[in-house]
Amino acid sequence: MKILLSNDDGYRAEGILRLRAALAPLAEVTIVAPDRNRSGASNSLTLDVPLRVFEPEPGVYYVIGTPTDCVHLAISGLFDFEHDMVISGINDGPNLGDDVLYSGTVAAAVEGRFLGLPTLALSLCTEAQSGRHFESGARVARLLLERLLERPLERALILNVNVPDVPFEQIEGFRATRLGFRHRSEQVIRAQDPRGRPVYWVGPAGPQQDAGPGTDFDAIAAGYVSVTPLQIDFTRHAALPAIASWLDGLHE
Ligand code: MN
């Protein structure tokens, strides 16, 4: 089995190196990841400049580009063989609720959804004072991969996995969850450059709004690994009849 690893924190990030070490006994693992931290890159493709790839060591490639560039390239021409699945992470920080919209970690997994096996996006819920237990994330990845091989799931499925940042023994278990929602983000932070011109920093994500039972937020707060099955279908099917009648007679 051939597994492609990517992330949005860059090819030298602790999370992806731990992931590689944990999965290497189970599969042939290749890393194709951005040259630097591209968190928040979402599903962006670089279309205005060519993509350059470097191989600093065998089986490790970095791309001057986004997470989506990396996986797109890796499954559409960089190699003369096919990978069976993409695993993205382990992200340094949670990807819960609306974070998924901006996440490069999730985007890398999404880009691999047409390969032979479901994709995994893994995030460790690190905070300023938490322990950075990437080894817990790596063990979770391994357990999920083993389960997937034992009991296959449908192919184009994307599993968004968040792991509490605690020692593995303190994890309570696994929960299937839905995405919660956050409140509107905090205001941007205005500052000045050395020449007195205004510059802005995008502020932190908003606090949890829907973090009730069944959500990813709730599972993490209770010490469980949260596993959310994602789908890529932006159509709001329930609104179709209302929009059809709203459009009625518009072009007489
Ligand atoms: Mn990241």
CSV table of C-alpha atoms in Angstrom, one decimal, residues 8-218:
chain,number,residue,atom,x,y,z
A,8,ASP,CA,-0.3,22.7,5.7
A,9,ASP,CA,2.4,23.3,8.3
A,10,GLY,CA,5.3,22.5,6.0
A,11,TYR,CA,7.4,19.4,5.2
A,12,ARG,CA,9.6,19.8,8.3
A,13,ALA,CA,6.7,20.2,10.8
A,14,GLU,CA,6.7,17.8,13.8
A,15,GLY,CA,3.3,16.5,13.0
A,16,ILE,CA,4.1,15.1,9.5
A,17,LEU,CA,7.4,13.6,10.7
A,18,ARG,CA,5.6,11.8,13.6
A,19,LEU,CA,2.9,10.6,11.2
A,20,ARG,CA,5.5,9.2,8.8
A,21,ALA,CA,7.3,7.3,11.6
A,22,ALA,CA,4.0,5.9,12.8
A,23,LEU,CA,2.8,4.7,9.4
A,24,ALA,CA,6.0,3.5,7.8
A,25,PRO,CA,5.7,0.0,9.3
A,26,LEU,CA,2.2,-0.3,7.6
A,27,ALA,CA,2.8,1.2,4.2
A,28,GLU,CA,5.1,2.8,1.7
A,29,VAL,CA,5.0,6.5,2.7
A,30,THR,CA,5.8,9.5,0.6
A,31,ILE,CA,5.7,13.1,1.8
A,32,VAL,CA,4.7,15.9,-0.5
A,33,ALA,CA,4.2,19.0,1.5
A,34,PRO,CA,4.6,22.8,1.3
A,35,ASP,CA,8.0,24.3,1.8
A,36,ARG,CA,6.7,26.4,4.7
A,37,ASN,CA,3.7,27.0,6.8
A,38,ARG,CA,0.6,27.5,4.6
A,39,SER,CA,-2.1,27.2,7.3
A,40,GLY,CA,-5.3,28.8,6.2
A,41,ALA,CA,-4.6,28.2,2.5
A,42,SER,CA,-7.8,26.3,2.1
A,43,ASN,CA,-8.3,24.7,-1.4
A,44,SER,CA,-6.2,27.1,-3.3
A,45,LEU,CA,-4.3,26.1,-6.5
A,46,THR,CA,-1.3,28.2,-7.8
A,47,LEU,CA,-2.1,29.1,-11.4
A,48,ASP,CA,0.1,32.2,-12.0
A,49,VAL,CA,3.5,30.6,-11.6
A,50,PRO,CA,4.9,27.1,-12.2
A,51,LEU,CA,5.3,24.7,-9.3
A,52,ARG,CA,8.8,23.8,-8.3
A,53,VAL,CA,9.5,20.5,-6.4
A,54,PHE,CA,12.6,19.6,-4.4
A,55,GLU,CA,13.6,16.3,-2.9
A,56,PRO,CA,15.8,16.9,0.1
A,57,GLU,CA,15.8,13.2,1.0
A,58,PRO,CA,14.4,10.1,-0.7
A,59,GLY,CA,10.7,10.0,-0.3
A,60,VAL,CA,10.4,13.6,1.0
A,61,TYR,CA,9.3,16.3,-1.5
A,62,TYR,CA,8.6,19.9,-0.8
A,63,VAL,CA,6.7,22.2,-3.2
A,64,ILE,CA,6.8,26.0,-3.3
A,65,GLY,CA,3.0,26.0,-3.2
A,66,THR,CA,-0.1,25.3,-1.3
A,67,PRO,CA,-1.3,22.0,0.3
A,68,THR,CA,-3.7,21.6,-2.6
A,69,ASP,CA,-0.9,22.2,-5.1
A,70,CYS,CA,1.1,19.4,-3.3
A,71,VAL,CA,-1.6,16.7,-3.5
A,72,HIS,CA,-2.8,17.7,-6.9
A,73,LEU,CA,0.8,17.5,-8.3
A,74,ALA,CA,1.4,14.2,-6.4
A,75,ILE,CA,-1.6,12.4,-7.8
A,76,SER,CA,-1.6,14.0,-11.3
A,77,GLY,CA,1.9,13.5,-12.7
A,78,LEU,CA,4.7,13.9,-10.3
A,79,PHE,CA,5.0,10.1,-9.9
A,80,ASP,CA,4.7,7.2,-12.3
A,81,PHE,CA,2.7,5.2,-9.8
A,82,GLU,CA,-0.6,5.7,-8.0
A,83,HIS,CA,-1.0,6.3,-4.3
A,84,ASP,CA,-3.8,4.4,-2.5
A,85,MET,CA,-4.7,7.2,-0.1
A,86,VAL,CA,-3.8,10.6,1.2
A,87,ILE,CA,-3.4,11.4,4.9
A,88,SER,CA,-3.0,15.0,5.9
A,89,GLY,CA,-1.5,16.3,9.1
A,90,ILE,CA,-0.9,16.1,11.9
A,91,ASN,CA,-1.9,19.7,12.1
A,92,ASP,CA,-0.5,21.8,14.9
A,93,GLY,CA,-3.9,23.1,16.1
A,94,PRO,CA,-7.6,22.1,15.9
A,95,ASN,CA,-9.7,22.0,12.8
A,96,LEU,CA,-13.2,22.1,14.3
A,97,GLY,CA,-16.5,23.4,13.0
A,98,ASP,CA,-16.1,26.3,10.5
A,99,ASP,CA,-12.2,26.0,10.7
A,100,VAL,CA,-12.7,23.3,8.0
A,101,LEU,CA,-13.5,26.0,5.4
A,102,TYR,CA,-10.1,27.7,5.8
A,103,SER,CA,-8.0,24.6,6.7
A,104,GLY,CA,-5.2,23.6,4.4
A,105,THR,CA,-5.0,20.4,6.3
A,106,VAL,CA,-8.5,19.4,5.3
A,107,ALA,CA,-7.9,20.8,1.8
A,108,ALA,CA,-5.0,18.4,1.2
A,109,ALA,CA,-7.2,15.5,2.2
A,110,VAL,CA,-10.1,16.7,0.0
A,111,GLU,CA,-7.7,16.8,-3.0
A,112,GLY,CA,-7.0,13.1,-2.5
A,113,ARG,CA,-10.7,12.0,-2.4
A,114,PHE,CA,-10.7,10.2,-5.7
A,115,LEU,CA,-7.9,7.8,-4.8
A,116,GLY,CA,-8.6,4.2,-3.9
A,117,LEU,CA,-9.2,4.7,-0.2
A,118,PRO,CA,-10.9,7.3,2.0
A,119,THR,CA,-8.7,10.2,3.1
A,120,LEU,CA,-7.9,11.3,6.6
A,121,ALA,CA,-7.3,14.9,7.8
A,122,LEU,CA,-5.7,14.8,11.3
A,123,SER,CA,-5.3,17.7,13.7
A,124,LEU,CA,-3.9,17.8,17.2
A,125,CYS,CA,-5.9,20.3,19.4
A,126,THR,CA,-2.8,22.1,20.6
A,127,GLU,CA,-3.3,25.3,22.6
A,128,ALA,CA,-0.8,27.8,24.1
A,129,GLN,CA,-0.2,25.8,27.3
A,130,SER,CA,-1.0,22.2,26.1
A,131,GLY,CA,1.6,19.5,25.9
A,132,ARG,CA,2.0,19.1,22.1
A,133,HIS,CA,1.3,15.3,22.2
A,134,PHE,CA,1.9,14.6,18.6
A,135,GLU,CA,2.6,11.0,19.5
A,136,SER,CA,-1.1,10.7,20.5
A,137,GLY,CA,-2.1,11.9,17.1
A,138,ALA,CA,0.3,9.5,15.4
A,139,ARG,CA,-1.2,6.5,17.4
A,140,VAL,CA,-4.7,7.6,16.5
A,141,ALA,CA,-3.7,7.7,12.8
A,142,ARG,CA,-2.3,4.2,13.0
A,143,LEU,CA,-5.4,2.9,14.7
A,144,LEU,CA,-7.7,4.5,12.1
A,145,LEU,CA,-5.6,3.2,9.2
A,146,GLU,CA,-5.6,-0.4,10.7
A,147,ARG,CA,-9.4,-0.2,11.1
A,148,LEU,CA,-9.8,1.1,7.5
A,149,LEU,CA,-7.8,-1.8,6.2
A,150,GLU,CA,-9.8,-4.3,8.2
A,151,ARG,CA,-13.1,-2.7,7.6
A,152,PRO,CA,-13.0,-0.6,4.4
A,153,LEU,CA,-15.3,2.4,3.9
A,154,GLU,CA,-16.6,3.9,0.7
A,155,ARG,CA,-13.9,5.5,-1.4
A,156,ALA,CA,-14.6,9.3,-1.8
A,157,LEU,CA,-15.1,9.7,2.0
A,158,ILE,CA,-13.1,12.3,3.9
A,159,LEU,CA,-12.7,11.9,7.6
A,160,ASN,CA,-11.8,15.0,9.6
A,161,VAL,CA,-10.1,13.8,12.7
A,162,ASN,CA,-9.3,16.0,15.8
A,163,VAL,CA,-7.3,14.6,18.6
A,164,PRO,CA,-7.2,16.0,22.2
A,165,ASP,CA,-3.7,17.2,23.1
A,166,VAL,CA,-3.2,14.8,26.0
A,167,PRO,CA,-1.1,11.7,26.5
A,168,PHE,CA,-2.6,8.7,24.6
A,169,GLU,CA,-3.6,6.9,27.8
A,170,GLN,CA,-5.8,9.9,28.8
A,171,ILE,CA,-7.9,9.8,25.6
A,172,GLU,CA,-11.4,8.6,26.4
A,173,GLY,CA,-12.2,6.9,23.1
A,174,PHE,CA,-13.5,7.8,19.6
A,175,ARG,CA,-16.7,9.6,18.7
A,176,ALA,CA,-18.4,10.0,15.3
A,177,THR,CA,-19.4,13.7,15.2
A,178,ARG,CA,-20.9,16.5,13.1
A,179,LEU,CA,-19.2,19.8,12.6
A,180,GLY,CA,-20.2,22.5,15.1
A,181,PHE,CA,-20.2,26.2,14.4
A,182,ARG,CA,-18.3,29.2,15.6
A,183,HIS,CA,-19.4,32.7,16.2
A,184,ARG,CA,-18.2,35.4,13.8
A,185,SER,CA,-14.4,35.8,13.9
A,186,GLU,CA,-12.8,38.4,16.1
A,187,GLN,CA,-12.0,41.8,14.5
A,188,VAL,CA,-8.8,42.2,12.4
A,189,ILE,CA,-6.0,43.8,14.4
A,190,ARG,CA,-4.8,47.1,13.1
A,191,ALA,CA,-1.1,48.0,13.5
A,192,GLN,CA,1.4,50.3,11.8
A,193,ASP,CA,4.4,49.6,9.6
A,194,PRO,CA,7.7,51.4,10.3
A,195,ARG,CA,6.6,54.2,7.9
A,196,GLY,CA,3.4,54.8,9.7
A,197,ARG,CA,1.1,53.1,7.2
A,198,PRO,CA,-1.7,50.9,8.5
A,199,VAL,CA,-1.4,47.1,8.3
A,200,TYR,CA,-3.8,44.5,9.5
A,201,TRP,CA,-3.5,41.0,11.0
A,202,VAL,CA,-6.4,38.6,10.6
A,203,GLY,CA,-7.6,38.0,14.2
A,204,PRO,CA,-8.4,34.7,15.9
A,205,ALA,CA,-11.4,32.5,15.0
A,206,GLY,CA,-14.6,33.2,16.8
A,207,PRO,CA,-15.6,31.3,20.0
A,208,GLN,CA,-17.8,28.2,19.7
A,209,GLN,CA,-21.5,28.9,19.0
A,210,ASP,CA,-22.9,25.4,18.4
A,211,ALA,CA,-20.8,23.1,20.5
A,212,GLY,CA,-23.7,21.0,21.7
A,213,PRO,CA,-24.0,17.2,22.0
A,214,GLY,CA,-22.9,15.4,18.8
A,215,THR,CA,-20.5,18.1,17.7
A,216,ASP,CA,-16.8,17.9,17.2
A,217,PHE,CA,-16.2,20.6,19.8
A,218,ASP,CA,-18.2,18.6,22.4
